Tab-separated table of C-alpha atoms in Angstrom:
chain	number	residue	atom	x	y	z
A	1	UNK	CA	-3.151	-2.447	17.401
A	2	UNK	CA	-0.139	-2.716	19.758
A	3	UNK	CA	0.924	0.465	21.596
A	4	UNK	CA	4.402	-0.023	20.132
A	5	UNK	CA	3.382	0.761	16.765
A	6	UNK	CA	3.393	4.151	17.737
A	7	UNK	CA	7.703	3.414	17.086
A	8	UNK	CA	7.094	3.445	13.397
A	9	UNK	CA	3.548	4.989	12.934
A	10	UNK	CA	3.428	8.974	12.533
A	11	UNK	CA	0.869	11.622	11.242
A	12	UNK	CA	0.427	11.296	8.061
A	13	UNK	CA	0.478	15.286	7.248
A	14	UNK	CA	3.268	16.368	9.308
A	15	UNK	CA	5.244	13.340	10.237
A	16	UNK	CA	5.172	14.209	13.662
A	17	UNK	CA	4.802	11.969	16.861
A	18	UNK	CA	1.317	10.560	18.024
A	19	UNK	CA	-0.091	10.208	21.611
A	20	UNK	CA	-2.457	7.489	22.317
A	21	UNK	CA	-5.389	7.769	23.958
A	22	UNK	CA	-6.629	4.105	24.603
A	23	UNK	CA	-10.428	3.767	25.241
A	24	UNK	CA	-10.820	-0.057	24.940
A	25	UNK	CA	-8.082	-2.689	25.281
A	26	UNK	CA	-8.382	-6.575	25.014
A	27	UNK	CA	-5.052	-8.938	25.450
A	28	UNK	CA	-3.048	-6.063	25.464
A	29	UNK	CA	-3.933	-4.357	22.242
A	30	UNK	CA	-5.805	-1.512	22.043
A	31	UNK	CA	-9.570	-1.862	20.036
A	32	UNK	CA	-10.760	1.781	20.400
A	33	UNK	CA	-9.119	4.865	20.701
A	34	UNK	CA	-7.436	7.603	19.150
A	35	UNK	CA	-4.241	8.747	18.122
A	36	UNK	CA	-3.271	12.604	18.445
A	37	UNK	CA	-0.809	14.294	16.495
A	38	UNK	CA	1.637	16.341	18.933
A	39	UNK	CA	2.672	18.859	16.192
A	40	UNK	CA	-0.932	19.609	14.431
A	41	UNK	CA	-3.437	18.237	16.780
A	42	UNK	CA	-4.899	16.167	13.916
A	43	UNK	CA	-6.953	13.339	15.558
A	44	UNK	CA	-7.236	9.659	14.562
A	45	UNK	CA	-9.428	7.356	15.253
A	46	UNK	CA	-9.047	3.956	15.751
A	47	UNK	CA	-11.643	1.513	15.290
A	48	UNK	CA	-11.731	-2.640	15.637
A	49	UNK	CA	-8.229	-2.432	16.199
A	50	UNK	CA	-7.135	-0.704	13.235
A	51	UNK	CA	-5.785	2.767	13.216
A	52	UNK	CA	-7.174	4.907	10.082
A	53	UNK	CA	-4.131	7.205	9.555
A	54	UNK	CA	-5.463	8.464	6.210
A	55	UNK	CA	-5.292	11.981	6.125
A	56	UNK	CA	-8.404	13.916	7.010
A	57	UNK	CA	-9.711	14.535	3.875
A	58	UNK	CA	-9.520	11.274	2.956
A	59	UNK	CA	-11.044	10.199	6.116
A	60	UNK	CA	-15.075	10.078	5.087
A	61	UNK	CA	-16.431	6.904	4.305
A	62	UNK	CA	-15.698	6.195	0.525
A	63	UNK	CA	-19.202	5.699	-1.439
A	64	UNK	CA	-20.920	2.200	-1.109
B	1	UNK	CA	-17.561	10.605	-6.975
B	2	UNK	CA	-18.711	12.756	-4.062
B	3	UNK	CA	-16.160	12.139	-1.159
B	4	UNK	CA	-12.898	13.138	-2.577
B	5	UNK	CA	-11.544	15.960	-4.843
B	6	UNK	CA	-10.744	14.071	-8.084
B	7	UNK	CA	-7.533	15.216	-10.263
B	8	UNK	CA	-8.720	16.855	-12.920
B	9	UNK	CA	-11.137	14.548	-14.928
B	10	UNK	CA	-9.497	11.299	-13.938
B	11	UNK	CA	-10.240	8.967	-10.990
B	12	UNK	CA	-10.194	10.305	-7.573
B	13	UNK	CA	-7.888	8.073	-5.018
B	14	UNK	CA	-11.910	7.898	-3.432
B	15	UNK	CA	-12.979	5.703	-6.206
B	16	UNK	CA	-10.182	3.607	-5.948
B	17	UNK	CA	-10.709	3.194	-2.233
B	18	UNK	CA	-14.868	2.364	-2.604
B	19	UNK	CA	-13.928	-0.234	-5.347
B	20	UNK	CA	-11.567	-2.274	-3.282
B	21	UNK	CA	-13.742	-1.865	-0.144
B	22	UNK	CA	-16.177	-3.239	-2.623
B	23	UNK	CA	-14.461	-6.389	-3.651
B	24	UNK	CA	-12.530	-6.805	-0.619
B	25	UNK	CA	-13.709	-10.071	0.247
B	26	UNK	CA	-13.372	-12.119	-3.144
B	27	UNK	CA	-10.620	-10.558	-4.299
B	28	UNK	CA	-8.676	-12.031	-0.958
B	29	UNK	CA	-9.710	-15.244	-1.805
B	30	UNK	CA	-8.282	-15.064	-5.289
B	31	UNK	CA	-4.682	-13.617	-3.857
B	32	UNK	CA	-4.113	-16.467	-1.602
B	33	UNK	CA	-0.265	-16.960	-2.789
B	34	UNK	CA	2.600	-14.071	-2.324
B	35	UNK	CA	4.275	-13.302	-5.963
B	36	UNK	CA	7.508	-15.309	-6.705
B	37	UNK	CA	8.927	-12.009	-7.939
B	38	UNK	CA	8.543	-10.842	-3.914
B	39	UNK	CA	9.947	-13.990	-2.843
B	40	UNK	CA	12.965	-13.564	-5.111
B	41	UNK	CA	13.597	-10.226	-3.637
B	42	UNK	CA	13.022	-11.012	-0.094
B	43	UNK	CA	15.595	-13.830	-0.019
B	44	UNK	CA	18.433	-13.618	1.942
B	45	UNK	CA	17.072	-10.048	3.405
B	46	UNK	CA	16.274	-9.059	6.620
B	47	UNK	CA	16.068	-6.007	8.887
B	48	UNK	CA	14.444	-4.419	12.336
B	49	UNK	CA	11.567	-2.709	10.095
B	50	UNK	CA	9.663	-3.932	6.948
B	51	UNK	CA	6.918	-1.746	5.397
B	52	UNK	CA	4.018	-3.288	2.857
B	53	UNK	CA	2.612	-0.383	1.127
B	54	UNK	CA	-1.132	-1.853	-0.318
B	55	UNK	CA	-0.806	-4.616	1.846
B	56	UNK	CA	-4.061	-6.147	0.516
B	57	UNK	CA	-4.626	-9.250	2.344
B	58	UNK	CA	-1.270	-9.044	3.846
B	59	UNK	CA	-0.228	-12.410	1.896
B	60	UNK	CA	3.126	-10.160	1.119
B	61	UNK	CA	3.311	-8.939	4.653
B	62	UNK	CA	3.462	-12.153	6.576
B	63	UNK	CA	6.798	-12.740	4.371
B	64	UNK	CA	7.810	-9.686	6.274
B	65	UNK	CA	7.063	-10.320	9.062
B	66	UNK	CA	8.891	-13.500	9.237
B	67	UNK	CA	12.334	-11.662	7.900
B	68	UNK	CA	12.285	-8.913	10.288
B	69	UNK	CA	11.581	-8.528	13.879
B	70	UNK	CA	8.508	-6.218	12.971
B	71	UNK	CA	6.189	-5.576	10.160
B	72	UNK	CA	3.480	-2.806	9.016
B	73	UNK	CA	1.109	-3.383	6.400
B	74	UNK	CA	-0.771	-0.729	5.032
B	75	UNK	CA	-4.091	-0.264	2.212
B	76	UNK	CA	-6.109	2.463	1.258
B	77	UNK	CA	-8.988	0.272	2.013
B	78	UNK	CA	-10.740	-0.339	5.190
B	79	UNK	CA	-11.921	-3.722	4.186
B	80	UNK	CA	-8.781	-5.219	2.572
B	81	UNK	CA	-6.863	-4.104	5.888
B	82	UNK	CA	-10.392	-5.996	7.737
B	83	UNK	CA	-8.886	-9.566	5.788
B	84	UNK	CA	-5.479	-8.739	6.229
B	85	UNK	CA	-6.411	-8.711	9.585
B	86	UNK	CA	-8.703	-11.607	9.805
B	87	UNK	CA	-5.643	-14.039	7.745
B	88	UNK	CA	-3.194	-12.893	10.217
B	89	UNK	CA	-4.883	-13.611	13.333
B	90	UNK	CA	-6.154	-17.199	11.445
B	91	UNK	CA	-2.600	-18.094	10.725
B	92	UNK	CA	-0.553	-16.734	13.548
B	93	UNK	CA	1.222	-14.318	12.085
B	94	UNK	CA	1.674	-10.752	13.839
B	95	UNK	CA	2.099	-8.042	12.164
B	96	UNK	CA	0.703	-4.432	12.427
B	97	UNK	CA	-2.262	-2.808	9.921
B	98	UNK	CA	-2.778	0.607	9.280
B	99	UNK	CA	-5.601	2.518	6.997
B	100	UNK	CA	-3.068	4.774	5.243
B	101	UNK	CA	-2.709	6.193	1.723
B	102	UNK	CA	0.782	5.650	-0.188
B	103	UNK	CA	1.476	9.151	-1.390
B	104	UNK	CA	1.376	10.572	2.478
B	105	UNK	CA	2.364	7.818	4.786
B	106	UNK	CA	1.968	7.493	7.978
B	107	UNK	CA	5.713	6.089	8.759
B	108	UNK	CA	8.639	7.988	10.394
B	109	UNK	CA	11.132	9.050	8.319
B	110	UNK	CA	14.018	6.435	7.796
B	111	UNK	CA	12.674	3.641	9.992
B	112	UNK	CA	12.043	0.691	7.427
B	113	UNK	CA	14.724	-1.796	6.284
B	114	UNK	CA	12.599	-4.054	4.072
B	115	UNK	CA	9.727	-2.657	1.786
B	116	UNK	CA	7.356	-4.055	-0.791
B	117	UNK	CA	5.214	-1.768	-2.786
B	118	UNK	CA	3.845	-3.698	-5.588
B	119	UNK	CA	0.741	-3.742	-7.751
B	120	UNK	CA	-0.358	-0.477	-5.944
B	121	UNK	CA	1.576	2.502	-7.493
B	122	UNK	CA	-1.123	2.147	-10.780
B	123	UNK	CA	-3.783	2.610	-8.838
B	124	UNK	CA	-2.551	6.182	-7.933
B	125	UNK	CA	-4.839	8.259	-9.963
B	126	UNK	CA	-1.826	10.537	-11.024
B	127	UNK	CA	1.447	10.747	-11.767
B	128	UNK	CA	2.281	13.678	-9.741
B	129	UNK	CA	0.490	11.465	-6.622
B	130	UNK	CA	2.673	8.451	-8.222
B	131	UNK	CA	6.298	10.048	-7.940
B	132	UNK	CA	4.589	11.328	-4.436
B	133	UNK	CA	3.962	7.849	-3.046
B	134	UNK	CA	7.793	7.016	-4.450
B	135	UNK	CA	9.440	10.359	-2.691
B	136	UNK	CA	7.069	8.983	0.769
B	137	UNK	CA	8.733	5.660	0.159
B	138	UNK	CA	12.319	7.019	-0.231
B	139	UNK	CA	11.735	9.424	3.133
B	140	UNK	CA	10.714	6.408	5.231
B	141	UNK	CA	13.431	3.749	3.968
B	142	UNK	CA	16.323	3.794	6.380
B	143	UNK	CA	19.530	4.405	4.544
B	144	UNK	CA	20.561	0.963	4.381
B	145	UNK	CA	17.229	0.134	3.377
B	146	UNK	CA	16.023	-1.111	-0.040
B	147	UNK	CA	12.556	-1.799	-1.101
B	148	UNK	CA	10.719	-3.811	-4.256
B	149	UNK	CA	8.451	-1.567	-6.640
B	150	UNK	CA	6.310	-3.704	-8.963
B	151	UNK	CA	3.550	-2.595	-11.431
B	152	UNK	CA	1.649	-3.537	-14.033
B	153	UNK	CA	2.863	-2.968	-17.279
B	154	UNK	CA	2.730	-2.675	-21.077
B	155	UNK	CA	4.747	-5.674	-21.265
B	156	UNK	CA	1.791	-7.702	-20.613
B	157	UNK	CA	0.384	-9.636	-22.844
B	158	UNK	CA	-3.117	-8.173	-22.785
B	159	UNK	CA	-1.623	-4.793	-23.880
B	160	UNK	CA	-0.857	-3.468	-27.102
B	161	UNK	CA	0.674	-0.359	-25.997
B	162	UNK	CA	4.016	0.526	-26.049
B	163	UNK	CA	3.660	3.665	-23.990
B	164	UNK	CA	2.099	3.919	-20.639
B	165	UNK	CA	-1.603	4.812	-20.439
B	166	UNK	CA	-5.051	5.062	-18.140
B	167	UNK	CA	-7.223	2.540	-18.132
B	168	UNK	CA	-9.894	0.798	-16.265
B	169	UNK	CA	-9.668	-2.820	-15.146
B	170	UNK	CA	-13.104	-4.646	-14.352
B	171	UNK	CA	-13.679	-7.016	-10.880
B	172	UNK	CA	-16.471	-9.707	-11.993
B	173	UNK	CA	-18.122	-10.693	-8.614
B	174	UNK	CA	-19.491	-13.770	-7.479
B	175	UNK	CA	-22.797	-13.498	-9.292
B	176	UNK	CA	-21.470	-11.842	-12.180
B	177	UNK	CA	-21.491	-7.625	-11.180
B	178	UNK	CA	-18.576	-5.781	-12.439
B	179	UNK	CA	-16.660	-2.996	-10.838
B	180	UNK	CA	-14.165	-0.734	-12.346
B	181	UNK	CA	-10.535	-0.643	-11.301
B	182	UNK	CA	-8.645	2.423	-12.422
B	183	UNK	CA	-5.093	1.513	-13.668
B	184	UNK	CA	-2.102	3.143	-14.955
B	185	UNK	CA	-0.576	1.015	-16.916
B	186	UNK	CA	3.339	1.595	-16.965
B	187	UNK	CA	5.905	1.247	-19.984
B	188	UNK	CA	9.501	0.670	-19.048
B	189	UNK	CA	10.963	3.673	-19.702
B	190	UNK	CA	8.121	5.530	-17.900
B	191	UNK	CA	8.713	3.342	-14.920
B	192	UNK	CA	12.677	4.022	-14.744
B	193	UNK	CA	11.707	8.054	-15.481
B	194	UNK	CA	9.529	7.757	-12.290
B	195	UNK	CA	11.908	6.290	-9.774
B	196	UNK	CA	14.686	8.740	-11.217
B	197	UNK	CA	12.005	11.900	-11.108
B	198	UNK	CA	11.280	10.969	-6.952
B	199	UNK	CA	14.180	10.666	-3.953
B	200	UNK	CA	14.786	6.941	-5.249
B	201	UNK	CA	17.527	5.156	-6.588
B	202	UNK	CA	16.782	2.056	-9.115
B	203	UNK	CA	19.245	-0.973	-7.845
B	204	UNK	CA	18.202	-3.240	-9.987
B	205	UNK	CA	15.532	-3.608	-12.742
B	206	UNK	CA	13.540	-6.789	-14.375
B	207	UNK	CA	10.463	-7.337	-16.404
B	208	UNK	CA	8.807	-10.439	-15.375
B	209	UNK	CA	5.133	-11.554	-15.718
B	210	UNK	CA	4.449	-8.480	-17.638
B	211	UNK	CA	5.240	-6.311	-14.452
B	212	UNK	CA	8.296	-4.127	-14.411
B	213	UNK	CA	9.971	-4.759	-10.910
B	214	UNK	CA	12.715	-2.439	-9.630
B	215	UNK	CA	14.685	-2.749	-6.130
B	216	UNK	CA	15.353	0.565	-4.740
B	217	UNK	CA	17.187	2.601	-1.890
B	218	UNK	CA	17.055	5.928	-0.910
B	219	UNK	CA	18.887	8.263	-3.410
B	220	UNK	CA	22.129	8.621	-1.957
């Protein structure tokens, strides 16, 4: 993802602002990080580029 | 079902999510063309912002993202947000992905111009998570904004209803394994009753293809 996204993109619970924490970039985009709710502290992972902003108890791995 | 609280004795949204993460691949290669009805309504429209609520492959969100200056597609399912991303990156387009679920989006309020939100809503397991993914969809469209719903509906062919009902829709893999796709399957008037019950005005209204399509704006 692009770090701009974070201008539309907002927890999904509260609807408040996220901070990114970027732990692997490539071209500009970030791969691996995570994305922090300000408000609630909620954290979100993002993984191959894609954030996963489904709310936690959504978040495990649906059944195979 | 054992990673999600199900409604009641219908589907959980979980279900819905393992199915498409399931299919993912095939059913991308069957959805290689955007809907005419999608065309029709993005015509002549344009904006800073465009949403695609179950983005799928994204075939809907590269329209977007040629109308306005950015674009955010979003699906319940890890691996149909995987091919959006692969098809975007094949074909140039650039657009941002998200893992989000339609009745608590991750979008700030008022930000999106342009919205699609079709063949998605029946999927939602029930309606009170149905008129919650519409109210979500009202809170984020600025209020210029208007969006296309589209679902499935008794006005199909394959349907004898008249009234709107739950049903289950199978996937035939390559090799011939089924999966189950929980539906809703809308009738008109429950459609219209839907829209008016969340924070959405209905602009304008067809029926085409068997799917009920309305335009919408935030309820003024």
């Amino acid at each position: 993802m692009k770090g701009d996204l974070l201008d539309i993109v907002c927890c999904p619970l509260d609807k408040h602002d996220l901070e990114l924490d970027a732990t692997e970039r490539e071209d500009g985009e970030i791969v691996t990080g995570t994305l922090t709710c300000t408000e609630c502290g909620e954290v979100y992972p993002i993984e191959d580029g894609i954030p996963n902003l489904l709310p936690p108890d959504m978040r495990d791995e649906a059944p195979a | 079902m054992t990673d999600d609280e199900s409604d009641g004795d219908g589907p959980s949204t979980g279900s819905v999510r393992a199915t498409y993460d399931r299919i993912a691949e095939h059913f991308s290669k069957t959805r290689e063309y955007p809907w005419p009805e999608v065309e029709a309504f993005l015509d002549g429209r344009s904006g800073a912002v465009a949403l695609d609520v179950g983005c799928g492959n994204g075939r809907h969100t590269e329209l977007l993202a040629e109308r306005c200056e950015r674009a955010l597609g979003a699906d319940l399912s890890r691996e149909m947000v995987a091919t959006a991303s692969e098809r975007s990156a094949e074909r140039g387009f650039d657009y941002g992905l998200a893992q989000a679920d339609a009745s608590s989006l991750p979008v700030r309020s008022g930000c999106v111009d342009l919205g699609v939100y079709v063949a998605t809503l029946p999927h939602l397991p029930s309606r009170d998570l149905r008129v919650a993914s519409l109210d979500e969809l009202a809170r984020v469209l600025s209020s210029g904004g208007r969006a296309l719903v589209g679902v499935w509906s008794t006005e199909h062919d394959r349907f004898d209803e008249s009234e709107g009902f739950d049903t289950t829709v199978e996937w035939t893999l390559p090799g011939g394994e089924s999966v189950d796709r929980f539906y809703h399957i809308y009738d008109p008037d429950e459609f219209r009753a839907d829209i008016a019950e969340s924070g959405l005005d209905l602009v304008e209204f067809e029926i085409s293809s068997g799917n009920c399509y309305g335009v919408v704006r935030p309820e003024s």
